[in-house]
Coordinates of C-alpha atoms and ligand atoms in Angstrom, one line a residue:
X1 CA 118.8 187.0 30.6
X2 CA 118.9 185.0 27.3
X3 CA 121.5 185.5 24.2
X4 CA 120.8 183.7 21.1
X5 CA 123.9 183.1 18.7
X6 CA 123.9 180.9 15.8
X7 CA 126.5 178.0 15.1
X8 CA 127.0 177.6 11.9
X9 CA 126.7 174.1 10.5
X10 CA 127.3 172.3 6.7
X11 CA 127.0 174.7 4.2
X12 CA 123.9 176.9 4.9
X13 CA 122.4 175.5 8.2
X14 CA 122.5 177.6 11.8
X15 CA 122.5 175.8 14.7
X16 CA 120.6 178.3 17.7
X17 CA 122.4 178.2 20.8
X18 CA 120.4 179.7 23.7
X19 CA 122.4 180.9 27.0
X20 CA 120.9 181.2 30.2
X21 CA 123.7 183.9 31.2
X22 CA 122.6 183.6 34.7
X23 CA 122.7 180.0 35.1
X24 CA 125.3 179.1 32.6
X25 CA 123.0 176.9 31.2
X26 CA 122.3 176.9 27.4
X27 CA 119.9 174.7 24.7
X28 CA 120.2 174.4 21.1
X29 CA 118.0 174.2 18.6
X30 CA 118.0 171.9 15.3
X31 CA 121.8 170.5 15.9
X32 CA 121.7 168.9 12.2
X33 CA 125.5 168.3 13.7
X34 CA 127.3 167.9 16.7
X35 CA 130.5 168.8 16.0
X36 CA 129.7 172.9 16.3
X37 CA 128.3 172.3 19.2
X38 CA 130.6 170.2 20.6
X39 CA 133.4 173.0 19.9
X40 CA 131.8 175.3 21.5
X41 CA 131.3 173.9 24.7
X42 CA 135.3 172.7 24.8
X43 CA 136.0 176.4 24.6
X44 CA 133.3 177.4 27.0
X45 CA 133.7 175.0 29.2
X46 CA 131.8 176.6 32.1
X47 CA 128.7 176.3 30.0
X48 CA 126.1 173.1 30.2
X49 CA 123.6 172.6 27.6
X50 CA 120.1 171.1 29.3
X51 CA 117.9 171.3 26.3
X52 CA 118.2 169.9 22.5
X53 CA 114.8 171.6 20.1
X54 CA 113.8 169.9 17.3
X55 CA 111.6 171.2 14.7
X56 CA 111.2 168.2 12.3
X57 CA 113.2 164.7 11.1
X58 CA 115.4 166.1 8.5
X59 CA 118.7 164.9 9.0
X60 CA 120.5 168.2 8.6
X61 CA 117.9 169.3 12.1
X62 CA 118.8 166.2 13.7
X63 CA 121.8 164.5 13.0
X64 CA 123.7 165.7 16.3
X65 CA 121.1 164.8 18.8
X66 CA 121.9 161.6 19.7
X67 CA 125.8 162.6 20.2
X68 CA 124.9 165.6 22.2
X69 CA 122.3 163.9 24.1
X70 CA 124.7 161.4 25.1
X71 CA 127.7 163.7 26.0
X72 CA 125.6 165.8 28.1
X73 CA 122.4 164.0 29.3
X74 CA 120.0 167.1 27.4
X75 CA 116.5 166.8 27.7
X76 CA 115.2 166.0 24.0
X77 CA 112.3 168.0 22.9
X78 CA 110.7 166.7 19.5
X79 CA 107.5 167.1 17.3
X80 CA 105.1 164.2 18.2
X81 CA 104.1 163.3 14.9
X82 CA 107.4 162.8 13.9
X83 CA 110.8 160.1 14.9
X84 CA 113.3 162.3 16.8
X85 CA 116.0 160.7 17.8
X86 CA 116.6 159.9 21.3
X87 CA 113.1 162.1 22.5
X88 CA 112.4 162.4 25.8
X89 CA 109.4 165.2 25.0
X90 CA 107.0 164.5 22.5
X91 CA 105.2 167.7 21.3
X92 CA 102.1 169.0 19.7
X93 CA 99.7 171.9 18.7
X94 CA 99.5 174.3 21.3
X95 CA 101.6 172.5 24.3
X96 CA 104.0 174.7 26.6
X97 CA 107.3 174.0 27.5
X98 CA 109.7 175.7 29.4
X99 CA 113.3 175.8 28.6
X100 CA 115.9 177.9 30.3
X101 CA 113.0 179.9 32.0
X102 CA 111.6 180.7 29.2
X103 CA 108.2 179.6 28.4
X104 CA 107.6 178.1 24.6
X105 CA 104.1 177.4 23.2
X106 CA 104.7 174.9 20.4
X107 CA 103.1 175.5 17.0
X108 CA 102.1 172.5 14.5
X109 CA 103.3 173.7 11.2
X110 CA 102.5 171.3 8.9
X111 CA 104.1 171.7 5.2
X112 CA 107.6 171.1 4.7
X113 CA 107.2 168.4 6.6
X114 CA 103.9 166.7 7.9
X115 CA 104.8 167.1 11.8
X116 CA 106.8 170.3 11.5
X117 CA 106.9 172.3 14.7
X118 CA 107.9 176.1 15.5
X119 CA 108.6 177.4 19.0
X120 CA 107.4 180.4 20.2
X121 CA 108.1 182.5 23.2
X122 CA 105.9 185.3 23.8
X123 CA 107.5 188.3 25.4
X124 CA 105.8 192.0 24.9
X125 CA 109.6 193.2 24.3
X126 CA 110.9 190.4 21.9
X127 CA 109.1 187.4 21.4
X128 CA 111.0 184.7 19.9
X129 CA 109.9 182.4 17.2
X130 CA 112.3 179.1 16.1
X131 CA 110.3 178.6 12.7
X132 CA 112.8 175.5 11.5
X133 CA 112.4 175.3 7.5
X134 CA 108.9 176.7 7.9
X135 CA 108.6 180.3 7.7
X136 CA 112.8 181.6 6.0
X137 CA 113.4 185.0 5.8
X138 CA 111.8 186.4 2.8
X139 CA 110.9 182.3 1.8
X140 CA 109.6 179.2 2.8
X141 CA 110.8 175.4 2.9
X142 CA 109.7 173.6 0.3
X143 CA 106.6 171.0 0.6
X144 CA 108.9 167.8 0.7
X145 CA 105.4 166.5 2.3
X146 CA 102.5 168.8 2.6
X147 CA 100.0 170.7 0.7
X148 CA 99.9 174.2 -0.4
X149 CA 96.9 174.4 1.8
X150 CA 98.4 172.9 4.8
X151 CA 101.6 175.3 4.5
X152 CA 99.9 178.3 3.6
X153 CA 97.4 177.6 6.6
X154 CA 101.2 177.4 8.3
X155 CA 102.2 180.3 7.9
X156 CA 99.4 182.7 7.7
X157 CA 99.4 181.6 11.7
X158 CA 103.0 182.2 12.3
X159 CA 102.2 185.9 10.7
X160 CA 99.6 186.5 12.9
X161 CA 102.3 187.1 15.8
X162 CA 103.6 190.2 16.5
X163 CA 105.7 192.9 14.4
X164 CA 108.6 192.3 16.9
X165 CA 108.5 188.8 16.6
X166 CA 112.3 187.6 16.3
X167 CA 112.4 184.9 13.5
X168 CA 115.0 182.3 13.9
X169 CA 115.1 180.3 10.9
X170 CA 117.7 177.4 10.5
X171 CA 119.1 178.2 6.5
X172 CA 121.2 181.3 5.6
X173 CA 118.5 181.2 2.6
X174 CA 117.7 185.0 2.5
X175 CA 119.5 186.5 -0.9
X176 CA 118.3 183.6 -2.8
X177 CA 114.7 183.9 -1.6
X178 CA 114.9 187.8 -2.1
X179 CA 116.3 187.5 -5.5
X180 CA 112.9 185.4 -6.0
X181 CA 110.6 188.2 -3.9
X182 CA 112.3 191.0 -6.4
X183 CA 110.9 189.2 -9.5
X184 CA 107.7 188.4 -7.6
X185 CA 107.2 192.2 -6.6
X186 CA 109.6 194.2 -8.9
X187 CA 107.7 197.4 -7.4
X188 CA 107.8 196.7 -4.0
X189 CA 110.3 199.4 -2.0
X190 CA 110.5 197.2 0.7
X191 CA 111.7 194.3 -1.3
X192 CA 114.5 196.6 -2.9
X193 CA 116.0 197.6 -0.2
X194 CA 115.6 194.6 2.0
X195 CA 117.9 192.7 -0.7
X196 CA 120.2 195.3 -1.2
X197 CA 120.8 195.1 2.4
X198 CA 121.1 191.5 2.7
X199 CA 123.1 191.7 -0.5
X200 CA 125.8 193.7 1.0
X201 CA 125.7 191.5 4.8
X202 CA 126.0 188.5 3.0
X203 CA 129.2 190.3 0.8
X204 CA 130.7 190.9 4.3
X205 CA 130.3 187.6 5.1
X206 CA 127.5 188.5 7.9
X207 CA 124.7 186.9 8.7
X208 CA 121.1 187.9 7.5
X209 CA 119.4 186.6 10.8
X210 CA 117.3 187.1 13.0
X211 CA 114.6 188.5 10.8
X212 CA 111.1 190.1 12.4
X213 CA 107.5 189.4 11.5
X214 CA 107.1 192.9 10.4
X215 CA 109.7 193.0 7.6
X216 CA 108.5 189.9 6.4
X217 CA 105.1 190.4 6.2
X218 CA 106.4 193.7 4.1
X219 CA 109.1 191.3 1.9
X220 CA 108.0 187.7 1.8
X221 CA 106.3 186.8 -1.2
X222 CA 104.6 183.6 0.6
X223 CA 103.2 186.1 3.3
X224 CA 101.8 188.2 0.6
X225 CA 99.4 185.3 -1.7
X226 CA 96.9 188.2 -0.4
X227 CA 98.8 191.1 -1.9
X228 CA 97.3 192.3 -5.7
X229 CA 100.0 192.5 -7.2
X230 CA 101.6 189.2 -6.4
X231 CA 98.3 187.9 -7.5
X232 CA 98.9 189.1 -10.8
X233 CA 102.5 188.1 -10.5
X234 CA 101.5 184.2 -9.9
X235 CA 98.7 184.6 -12.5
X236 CA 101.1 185.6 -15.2
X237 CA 103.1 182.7 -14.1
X238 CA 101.2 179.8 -14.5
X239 CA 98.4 182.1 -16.8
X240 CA 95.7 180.9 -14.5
X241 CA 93.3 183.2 -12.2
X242 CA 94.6 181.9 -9.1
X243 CA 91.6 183.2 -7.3
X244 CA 92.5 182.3 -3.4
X245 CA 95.1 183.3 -1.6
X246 CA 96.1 179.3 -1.7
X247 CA 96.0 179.0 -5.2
X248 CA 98.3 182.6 -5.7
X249 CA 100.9 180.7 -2.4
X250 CA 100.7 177.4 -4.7
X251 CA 101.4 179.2 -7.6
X252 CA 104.6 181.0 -6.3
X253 CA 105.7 177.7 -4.5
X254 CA 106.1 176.2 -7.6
X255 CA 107.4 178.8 -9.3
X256 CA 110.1 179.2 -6.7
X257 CA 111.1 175.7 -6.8
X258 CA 112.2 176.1 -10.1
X259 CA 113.5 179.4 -10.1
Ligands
LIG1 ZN1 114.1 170.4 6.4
LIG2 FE1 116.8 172.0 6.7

């Protein structure tokens, strides 16, 4: 049996941590720091952590790898296109890997960055996807180096997954990119109350994650470049007739980023 907690890292990052509660084994995901992770295991010292994820190069994903590798010999898994630190696994499109027991099929995710990766472990109860700064709840990273094609392309394959999917972002981003969805889709119910929600979590000081493929295919405007309304939205916006579902995500990208 897995738990999934998140460490919390800088100002807005989560580090996953994965336990194997059998085995006592755990894996992290995206340590942008060591130090959280460190702590942990010196108060959980029964605990050894046998895998590092990485989801792409940004330094606040991999900053900690190379101290946590060395501290406890973790096997390094990394996106082949890309320099991860200290990598023992190199990864692309499509390739399986198991970690912990679980089985992860890796997803190329081109967009934020140019060899992004996602992990996802299909399970009919609660599949799991690690979607890095790919897919946010209720957002998406920004295109530091890809195209709006290449990251729409992205994530119209992540939201192909199941409803249940559990999405495991890395950023506590979710009240800004809902204050963005409630100005993209003023009328939308789901929106509303999805930020009112996260609105009062974040007030409490909780955290707004996991989120699930179903509420953001109902909340998040870059899921929804096929949705009329946000079509008029993004042509209001940039007063063009964005007339692909590309042109409408490209529209509200760049919209966002200034936003
Ligand atoms: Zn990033
Ligand atoms: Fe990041």
């Amino acid at each position: 049996m897995i738990q999934i907690q998140a460490l919390p890292a800088f100002s807005d990052n989560y580090i996953w941590l994965l336990q194997d509660m059998t085995s006592k084994r755990c894996a992290v995901v995206d340590p942008g720091d060591a130090e959280p992770v460190l702590t942990w295991l010196a108060h959980n010292p029964e605990w050894r952590l046998t895998d590092i994820l990485v989801t792409h190069h940004h330094a606040d994903h991999t900053g900690g790898v190379e101290q946590l590798k060395r501290v406890s010999g973790a096997r390094v898994y990394g996106p082949a296109a890309e320099n991860t630190p200290v990598r023992d696994v190199s990864l692309a499109d499509n390739d399986q890997l198991t970690v912990l027991g679980l089985t992860f099929t890796v997803y190329a995710v081109p967009g934020h960055t140019l060899g992004h990766i996602a992990f996802y472990h299909a399970d009919s109860r609660t599949p799991l996807l690690f979607s890095g700064d790919t897919l946010f709840a209720a957002g998406c990273g920004r295109l530091f180096e890809g195209t709006p094609e290449q990251m729409h392309h992205s994530l119209s394959r992540l939201a192909e997954l199941s409803d249940n999917t559990l999405v495991y972002c890395a950023h506590e981003y979710t009240l800004s990119n809902l204050r963005f969805a409630v100005a993209v889709e003023p009328n939308n119910p789901d929106v509303i109350q999805r930020f009112e929600q996260v609105t009062q979590w974040r007030h409490e000081n909780r955290i707004s994650l996991p989120s699930n493929l179903a509420l953001e295919r109902k909340t998040n405007p870059f899921l929804r470049a096929d949705v009329p309304a946000v079509k008029k939205k993004a042509d209001e916006r940039n007063g063009a007739d964005n007339s692909t579902p590309v042109a409408v995500f490209a529209a509200l990208r760049a919209w966002k980023d200034k936003f």
